[in-house]
Amino acid sequence: MSSAPLEARFGMMELNNWTIFSLLDREFAAQIRLACVFGNLGNEALLVTRDDEVFALGSNGAGCLGQGDMHSSLQPKQIEPLCYKKVVGFAYGSGPHVLAYTESGELYSWGHNGYCQLGNGSTNQGLSPTLIQNSLTGRKVVSVACGSHHSMCLTSDGDIFSWGQNNCGQIGSGSTTNQSTPRKVSAPFNGRKVIAVTCGQTSSMAVLENGEVYGWGYNGNGQLGLGNNINQLTPCRVTALQGIVITSVVCGYAHTLAVSDEGALYAWGANSYGQLGTGNKANSCTPIKVGDDLGRIVEVAATHYNHISAAITQDSRCYMWGQCRGQSVVGPTETPFTSLHDVFACFATPSVTYIPMETEVTSGPSVHDSLRMAFDDSTTSDVQFLVDNKNIHAHKAVLKIRCEHFRSMFQEHWEEGSIEGCIDIRHFTYPVYRAFLKYLYTDEVDLPPEDAIGLLDLANSYCEQQLKRRCERIIKQGITVENVAMLYATAIKYQAKELEEFCFKFSLNHMTAVTQTEAFTKLDEGTVKDFIAKAAQSGAFKS
């Protein structure tokens, strides 16, 4: 699987797909590292440059440009209170209001505040970013989320704080009284940490470290997934997902999507535009498994601003459904995109970013493009590799620049295995070795998970640590109950600690099924003993 689409679905894309950025100076645009589009018409934007300056442009609804006034602007204007604070993320309510948090965990808010959604203890509109303190003092914010008029943040210690409008219980306080400052959401999480939060228009969801999902707030369309349409004033567990380890949840205006650690997709809530992807327009108050024919899902996207859904699969195919440019698309429809952001730029109404995006602006052919075209080009190559009786053409200079192994190989005295400029490779397969050479030219890894194990072996042999980590990431996305034991042993063999830990945690979540697989029975005695001891220390066998 290519790493380029992977990077694309985490936000790498051109700004040109977003109309609001069409007037940006190219030199300025090239310096942007983070961008987001919001507003009820998709006509407001925030930008963070590589020099850590923060800018805003657009219509300035409710003062959301953070300039201290109500003036709109077609050109970026600096938000001075946020400059050089190392802003790493934003969230925006459709009220509208904005939250921004920094690398150090500080949280700022500004915009509409009629329902206390800025968390500053008042209902006064905020025209400039203001640091939120009170109960957050001493806490490190690591994630933020907004509904239409309520706000939430997640702290580094796994606690949720919420504030703002609470007419439906969306801040989870046990009442329907608006909350003017952040207050910790008390819930029966049994000491487990929260790892993710998300908001619908007037609802809230959270994912715990063990994969459980909780919801609270408005439930008129079944968007909490509780099997009923009753509003909830405190977090309630989505029991229909018991036994399924959920890793991510996103909310649309009134629907919810979730992905499990095995790449299964679940949907529930409002479906008047087909946003659940079930093939019809019937609401569902309990989670429904959808998209079985799509393959493994690795990321989904939705936002409370609209009724569109999108997903990317393990093999980098991008799908969308729901309200797509005014049309109701009732089932996942494949797109030519490689980024979820492209779906929202081109088909969402309004066109807003579902999360802030990292940006990349290109201007004509690049060095990267030139190297890509040079790979396996027989007209310019000066060395060949013979693998499984197939030739791969390359360039010694490129290989020496990119890889220590080849720097040693191409010393003048090195001749082993070389016949008239053709090097015979016998320890790796053609797909694996070709993928490795292509990686040196493109920085992409073009292999499916099942072949990435061979590439991990090569990366380990050639001491290519970055490639090794890339292989681990690809292998993670191919983990199943049937193969996790084999992958766990492979990770130990190649000293891939992060992959080893990932396989171990996956096995804990599916312990009974994993221990009954053929792959588990083939583990050597020492590995099994170490696994059982480690599982026992993690409490796997407690009654």
XYZ file of C-alpha atoms in Angstrom:
543
model
C 0.000 0.000 0.000
C 1.390 3.379 -0.989
C 2.278 5.779 1.795
C 1.362 8.806 -0.312
C -2.410 8.242 -0.021
C -1.864 7.568 3.677
C -0.322 10.998 4.065
C -3.067 12.450 1.876
C -5.859 11.173 4.088
C -4.251 12.797 7.103
C -4.445 16.189 5.404
C -1.817 16.561 2.644
C -3.525 18.344 -0.227
C -3.453 21.465 -2.336
C -5.220 24.578 -1.117
C -6.535 25.209 -4.618
C -9.519 22.905 -3.987
C -10.882 25.459 -1.509
C -12.386 28.584 -3.076
C -11.644 30.766 -0.078
C -7.900 30.310 -0.695
C -8.021 31.212 -4.400
C -6.641 34.735 -3.826
C -3.715 33.716 -1.626
C -0.288 34.847 -2.757
C 1.623 31.735 -3.839
C 4.686 32.564 -1.760
C 2.507 33.045 1.312
C 0.561 29.849 0.607
C 3.788 27.886 0.356
C 4.539 28.765 3.989
C 1.256 27.415 5.396
C 1.479 24.288 7.533
C -2.062 24.125 8.953
C -5.355 25.345 7.488
C -9.043 24.974 8.185
C -12.254 26.235 6.595
C -15.431 26.834 8.599
C -18.511 29.079 8.698
C -22.083 28.370 7.651
C -21.162 29.127 4.042
C -17.641 27.743 4.220
C -16.437 31.315 3.920
C -14.062 31.685 6.868
C -10.600 30.222 7.341
C -7.711 29.992 9.776
C -4.081 29.496 8.769
C -0.891 28.693 10.670
C 2.457 29.221 8.932
C 5.706 27.330 9.315
C 7.018 30.394 11.179
C 4.241 29.913 13.765
C 2.205 32.938 12.723
C -1.607 32.594 12.758
C -3.848 34.289 10.181
C -7.560 34.471 9.407
C -9.656 35.527 6.420
C -13.296 35.519 5.381
C -16.636 36.934 6.413
C -15.872 37.261 10.151
C -19.210 35.983 11.424
C -19.539 36.714 15.166
C -15.934 37.960 15.186
C -14.516 34.496 14.411
C -11.520 35.964 12.586
C -10.194 36.948 16.004
C -9.155 40.435 14.872
C -10.893 42.366 17.649
C -13.504 43.710 15.218
C -16.305 42.635 12.882
C -14.616 43.488 9.578
C -14.429 40.826 6.881
C -11.337 40.295 4.750
C -10.452 38.600 1.462
C -6.803 38.569 2.461
C -5.216 36.897 5.508
C -4.895 39.041 8.614
C -2.687 38.136 11.530
C -4.297 36.956 14.784
C -1.726 38.505 17.103
C -2.757 36.778 20.395
C -2.078 33.366 18.818
C 1.161 34.094 16.985
C 4.232 32.240 18.234
C 2.139 30.201 20.670
C 2.652 26.958 18.682
C -0.995 26.384 17.816
C -1.465 22.728 16.840
C -5.235 22.391 16.414
C -8.635 24.040 16.083
C -12.312 23.205 16.478
C -15.214 25.349 15.327
C -18.884 25.437 16.187
C -21.515 26.405 13.653
C -22.781 29.079 16.059
C -20.112 30.165 15.119
C -17.299 30.016 17.651
C -13.697 28.787 17.565
C -11.326 26.925 19.886
C -7.547 26.705 19.425
C -5.055 24.737 21.500
C -1.284 24.902 21.624
C 1.559 22.435 21.825
C 1.861 23.163 25.533
C -1.840 22.434 26.095
C -3.240 25.955 26.466
C -6.778 26.532 25.159
C -8.118 29.725 23.557
C -11.658 30.641 22.448
C -13.441 33.420 20.548
C -16.580 34.151 18.531
C -20.274 33.800 19.381
C -20.944 33.314 23.088
C -24.699 33.590 23.589
C -24.744 30.146 25.195
C -21.451 30.379 27.156
C -19.651 28.253 24.550
C -16.420 30.254 24.938
C -16.011 29.036 28.506
C -14.904 32.413 29.847
C -17.611 32.735 32.507
C -19.777 35.164 30.535
C -22.100 35.415 27.547
C -20.165 38.309 26.011
C -19.090 37.884 22.425
C -15.363 37.317 22.027
C -13.714 39.256 19.212
C -10.174 38.122 20.075
C -8.757 34.798 21.326
C -8.799 34.567 25.107
C -7.040 31.971 27.214
C -9.499 29.648 28.997
C -8.367 29.034 32.561
C -10.567 28.261 35.564
C -10.714 24.466 35.974
C -8.291 23.935 33.062
C -5.423 25.652 34.861
C -2.610 23.138 35.183
C -4.222 20.780 32.684
C -2.819 20.026 29.221
C -5.433 20.074 26.451
C -4.670 17.534 23.707
C -7.895 17.598 21.661
C -10.954 19.821 21.169
C -14.450 19.459 19.699
C -17.425 21.731 19.113
C -21.119 21.292 18.500
C -23.261 24.148 17.257
C -23.137 25.991 20.612
C -21.251 23.723 23.001
C -17.588 22.868 23.452
C -15.479 20.014 24.770
C -11.801 19.360 25.313
C -9.777 16.292 26.215
C -6.813 16.564 28.569
C -3.596 14.576 28.585
C -4.740 12.605 31.624
C -7.809 11.316 29.756
C -10.460 13.599 31.261
C -13.226 15.431 29.376
C -14.215 19.020 30.138
C -17.318 20.587 28.591
C -19.213 23.886 28.593
C -21.745 25.941 26.675
C -25.319 25.255 25.602
C -26.923 22.381 27.468
C -30.616 22.397 26.535
C -30.404 18.721 25.547
C -27.775 17.599 28.040
C -24.961 17.839 25.490
C -22.342 18.873 28.041
C -23.096 15.818 30.167
C -23.529 17.584 33.491
C -26.719 15.799 34.537
C -28.881 18.887 34.021
C -30.062 21.102 31.154
C -28.474 24.288 32.510
C -25.915 26.059 30.337
C -22.368 25.920 31.703
C -20.244 29.090 31.481
C -16.854 27.569 32.343
C -15.266 24.174 31.639
C -16.400 21.462 33.986
C -15.116 17.895 34.155
C -17.584 15.373 32.763
C -18.198 12.844 35.505
C -19.090 9.433 34.125
C -18.925 5.736 35.072
C -15.787 5.064 33.005
C -14.371 2.755 35.710
C -11.088 4.624 35.828
C -10.440 4.236 32.109
C -9.070 7.156 30.132
C -10.905 8.832 27.283
C -8.867 8.863 24.054
C -11.174 10.817 21.706
C -14.145 13.191 21.789
C -16.446 14.431 19.031
C -19.625 16.491 18.757
C -22.773 16.466 16.702
C -24.930 19.578 16.523
C -26.345 19.049 20.015
C -24.834 15.716 21.022
C -21.481 14.436 22.233
C -19.553 11.163 21.952
C -16.405 9.759 23.561
C -14.163 6.741 22.998
C -12.366 5.077 25.909
C -8.933 3.469 25.819
C -10.514 0.002 25.888
C -12.669 0.716 22.827
C -15.950 1.452 24.589
C -18.138 4.279 23.245
C -20.295 6.683 25.252
C -22.829 9.269 24.096
C -24.928 12.029 25.641
C -27.105 14.978 24.685
C -29.805 15.159 22.021
C -30.983 11.764 20.771
C -34.094 12.538 18.716
C -32.627 10.804 15.669
C -30.932 7.985 17.570
C -27.502 9.567 17.097
C -26.328 8.327 20.512
C -26.755 4.706 19.391
C -28.547 3.661 22.588
C -31.518 1.908 20.998
C -33.960 4.716 21.788
C -34.697 8.378 21.026
C -34.425 9.695 24.572
C -32.075 12.581 25.352
C -29.326 11.742 27.838
C -28.034 14.212 30.438
C -24.961 12.123 31.327
C -22.707 9.796 29.295
C -24.312 6.444 28.461
C -22.458 3.466 27.038
C -23.344 2.256 23.540
C -23.952 -1.317 24.646
C -24.749 -2.531 21.124
C -21.004 -2.245 20.440
C -20.047 -4.493 23.370
C -17.287 -6.869 22.328
C -16.206 -4.564 19.510
C -13.094 -2.443 20.062
C -13.822 0.989 18.601
C -10.799 3.149 17.810
C -12.433 6.270 16.359
C -15.844 7.966 16.251
C -16.990 10.998 14.262
C -20.269 12.904 14.323
C -22.209 14.547 11.553
C -25.056 16.991 12.156
C -27.220 14.195 13.595
C -25.484 10.933 12.696
C -22.473 9.038 13.974
C -19.806 6.830 12.392
C -17.371 4.517 14.186
C -14.456 2.329 13.112
C -13.251 -0.761 14.970
C -9.685 -1.945 15.425
C -10.396 -4.533 12.714
C -11.436 -1.859 10.222
C -15.190 -2.451 10.411
C -17.489 0.551 9.919
C -20.597 1.199 12.011
C -23.205 3.948 11.583
C -26.291 5.189 13.428
C -28.572 8.205 13.802
C -30.286 10.404 11.210
C -30.386 9.083 7.649
C -32.635 11.441 5.690
C -29.850 11.996 3.132
C -28.436 8.460 3.194
C -25.573 9.539 5.464
C -25.520 6.173 7.241
C -24.619 4.407 4.002
C -27.173 1.633 4.545
C -28.747 1.854 1.085
C -31.931 3.514 2.359
C -33.045 6.647 4.242
C -34.331 5.038 7.438
C -32.915 6.344 10.712
C -31.292 3.866 13.075
C -31.036 4.284 16.842
C -28.560 1.410 17.128
C -25.236 0.881 15.332
C -25.433 -0.863 11.956
C -22.408 -2.427 10.322
C -22.048 -0.939 6.850
C -19.633 -1.099 3.931
C -18.698 -4.773 4.304
C -17.804 -4.877 0.614
C -15.420 -1.917 0.877
C -12.643 -3.774 2.656
C -10.878 -2.553 5.775
C -11.695 1.046 6.726
C -8.787 3.056 8.137
C -10.375 6.491 8.580
C -13.815 8.116 8.457
C -14.912 11.742 8.379
C -18.000 13.784 9.218
C -18.768 17.164 10.786
C -21.748 18.675 12.588
C -21.915 21.340 9.863
C -23.504 18.967 7.346
C -24.857 15.513 6.492
C -22.025 13.993 4.469
C -19.892 10.955 5.311
C -16.561 9.836 3.901
C -14.111 6.993 4.420
C -10.770 5.710 3.187
C -9.959 2.033 2.926
C -6.776 0.125 3.568
C -5.988 0.135 -0.153
C -6.390 3.937 -0.324
C -9.793 4.072 -2.008
C -11.870 7.093 -0.945
C -15.672 6.831 -0.590
C -18.445 9.332 0.159
C -22.185 9.193 0.842
C -24.998 11.270 2.346
C -25.814 14.813 1.218
C -23.320 15.324 -1.608
C -23.804 18.684 -3.349
C -27.550 18.563 -2.678
C -27.985 14.968 -3.794
C -28.853 12.094 -1.479
C -26.316 9.307 -1.912
C -27.548 6.358 0.166
C -24.531 4.073 -0.162
C -20.744 4.468 -0.170
C -19.686 5.730 -3.600
C -16.089 5.490 -4.736
C -14.383 8.749 -5.705
C -11.164 9.490 -7.584
C -9.826 11.305 -4.505
C -6.904 10.268 -2.323
C -7.853 12.579 0.564
C -10.949 12.871 2.737
C -10.426 16.632 2.618
C -11.062 16.531 -1.133
C -14.529 15.087 -0.464
C -15.434 17.980 1.813
C -13.908 20.597 -0.487
C -15.796 19.352 -3.527
C -19.040 17.791 -2.270
C -19.954 18.984 1.250
C -22.552 21.707 1.857
C -21.203 23.894 3.313
C -17.655 23.097 2.202
C -15.801 23.037 5.513
C -12.849 21.007 6.729
C -13.838 18.145 9.020
C -10.508 18.556 10.854
C -7.654 21.036 10.305
C -5.449 19.976 7.416
C -1.752 20.122 6.802
C -1.131 21.731 3.450
C 1.109 21.297 0.491
C 1.191 23.734 -2.427
C 3.139 22.729 -5.517
C 4.194 24.860 -8.481
C 5.174 22.733 -11.453
C 7.435 19.659 -11.560
C 9.452 19.070 -8.420
C 12.606 17.145 -7.619
C 10.320 14.496 -6.165
C 8.408 14.195 -9.458
C 11.630 13.968 -11.461
C 13.017 11.199 -9.274
C 9.737 9.322 -9.482
C 9.907 9.332 -13.285
C 13.555 8.242 -13.240
C 12.880 5.073 -11.266
C 13.267 1.913 -13.392
C 14.044 4.025 -16.464
C 16.347 1.946 -18.656
C 17.329 4.949 -20.791
C 19.086 6.766 -17.932
C 20.052 4.013 -15.487
C 23.623 2.884 -14.851
C 22.914 -0.204 -12.740
C 20.476 -3.103 -12.887
C 19.208 -5.529 -10.273
C 18.190 -9.040 -11.269
C 15.485 -10.381 -8.968
C 13.471 -13.504 -9.778
C 14.794 -13.253 -13.359
C 13.389 -9.728 -13.728
C 15.412 -6.533 -14.150
C 14.985 -3.336 -12.148
C 16.834 -0.281 -13.486
C 18.329 2.253 -11.091
C 20.956 4.967 -10.686
C 24.000 4.483 -8.471
C 24.129 8.142 -7.461
C 20.544 8.120 -6.195
C 21.025 4.858 -4.324
C 24.248 6.047 -2.698
C 22.618 9.319 -1.625
C 19.604 7.584 -0.139
C 21.000 4.413 1.428
C 24.069 3.547 3.509
C 23.946 -0.027 2.239
C 24.478 1.151 -1.333
C 27.161 3.635 -0.314
C 29.156 0.640 0.843
C 28.130 -1.548 -2.072
C 29.259 0.850 -4.777
C 32.768 1.415 -3.501
C 35.255 0.767 -6.305
C 36.532 -2.516 -4.887
C 33.039 -4.008 -4.408
C 32.249 -6.550 -7.120
C 30.418 -9.386 -5.371
C 27.377 -10.607 -7.324
C 27.893 -8.040 -10.056
C 28.100 -9.093 -13.706
C 28.551 -6.265 -16.189
C 26.550 -3.792 -14.125
C 23.826 -6.300 -13.179
C 23.503 -7.220 -9.507
C 21.874 -10.547 -8.658
C 19.553 -10.384 -5.627
C 18.642 -13.789 -4.210
C 17.427 -13.179 -0.653
C 14.321 -11.099 -1.416
C 11.398 -11.397 -3.815
C 10.912 -9.156 -6.842
C 7.878 -7.258 -5.409
C 9.739 -6.601 -2.159
C 12.996 -5.449 -3.733
C 11.236 -3.330 -6.335
C 9.176 -1.686 -3.576
C 12.387 -0.972 -1.669
C 14.124 0.666 -4.643
C 10.998 2.641 -5.486
C 10.888 3.864 -1.886
C 14.406 5.270 -2.291
C 13.199 7.296 -5.302
C 9.724 8.356 -4.091
C 9.657 7.977 -0.289
C 6.532 5.871 -0.832
C 5.895 2.259 0.089
C 3.821 0.489 -2.523
C 3.059 -2.893 -0.977
C -0.007 -4.559 0.548
C 0.239 -5.511 4.246
C 0.894 -9.188 3.539
C 4.037 -8.324 1.525
C 5.216 -5.642 3.939
C 6.648 -8.343 6.218
C 9.268 -9.154 3.580
C 10.064 -5.479 3.247
C 10.367 -5.215 7.029
C 12.941 -8.021 6.832
C 14.856 -6.092 4.147
C 14.657 -2.829 6.072
C 15.995 -4.589 9.133
C 18.849 -6.143 7.134
C 19.784 -2.832 5.511
C 19.376 -0.841 8.759
C 16.716 1.415 7.214
C 14.931 2.575 10.363
C 12.474 4.959 8.688
C 11.406 2.286 6.207
C 11.117 -0.163 9.072
C 8.645 2.135 10.834
C 6.711 2.613 7.593
C 6.397 -1.153 7.196
C 5.174 -1.451 10.772
C 2.426 1.061 10.028
C 1.299 -0.822 6.919
C 1.353 -4.143 8.762
C -0.774 -2.666 11.570
C -3.504 -1.879 9.066
C -3.523 -5.514 7.944
C -3.758 -7.078 11.391
C -6.560 -9.604 11.911
C -7.377 -12.151 14.583
C -6.000 -14.862 12.286
C -2.576 -13.307 11.650
C -1.828 -11.228 14.739
C 0.150 -14.010 16.476
C 2.411 -14.434 13.467
C 2.891 -10.664 13.198
C 3.634 -10.467 16.934
C 6.414 -13.030 16.521
C 7.701 -11.188 13.448
C 7.835 -7.924 15.375
C 9.883 -9.587 18.117
C 12.248 -11.103 15.558
C 12.953 -7.746 13.893
C 12.941 -5.788 17.174
C 9.999 -3.691 15.986
C 8.924 -2.609 19.467
C 6.014 -0.383 18.457
C 4.540 -3.093 16.221
C 5.090 -5.695 18.933
C 3.144 -3.593 21.440
C 0.372 -2.906 18.927
C -0.002 -6.648 18.183
C -0.019 -7.426 21.885
C -2.788 -4.918 22.648
C -4.832 -6.175 19.694
C -4.425 -9.738 20.998
C -5.585 -8.688 24.469
C -8.761 -7.230 22.950
C -9.465 -10.535 21.163
C -7.683 -12.959 23.508
C -9.981 -15.984 23.235
C -10.202 -15.882 19.456
C -6.471 -15.264 18.975
C -5.370 -18.187 21.148
C -7.532 -20.527 19.062
C -5.914 -19.578 15.741
C -3.462 -21.719 13.808
C -0.912 -18.895 13.922
C -0.929 -18.929 17.734
C -0.361 -22.696 17.876
C 2.741 -22.236 15.690
C 4.448 -19.815 18.095
C 7.569 -21.184 19.722
C 7.395 -22.115 23.389
C 9.450 -19.142 24.616
C 7.280 -16.614 22.782
C 4.101 -18.190 24.162
C 5.437 -18.125 27.727
C 6.472 -14.485 27.435
C 3.101 -13.595 25.893
C 1.123 -15.286 28.657
C 3.243 -13.657 31.360
C 2.799 -10.241 29.779
C -0.944 -10.816 29.368
C -1.225 -11.787 33.019
C 0.543 -8.585 34.084
C -2.011 -6.654 32.015
C -4.877 -8.274 33.879
C -6.097 -10.506 31.061
C -6.850 -13.406 33.385
C -8.514 -11.565 36.243
C -11.941 -12.881 37.104
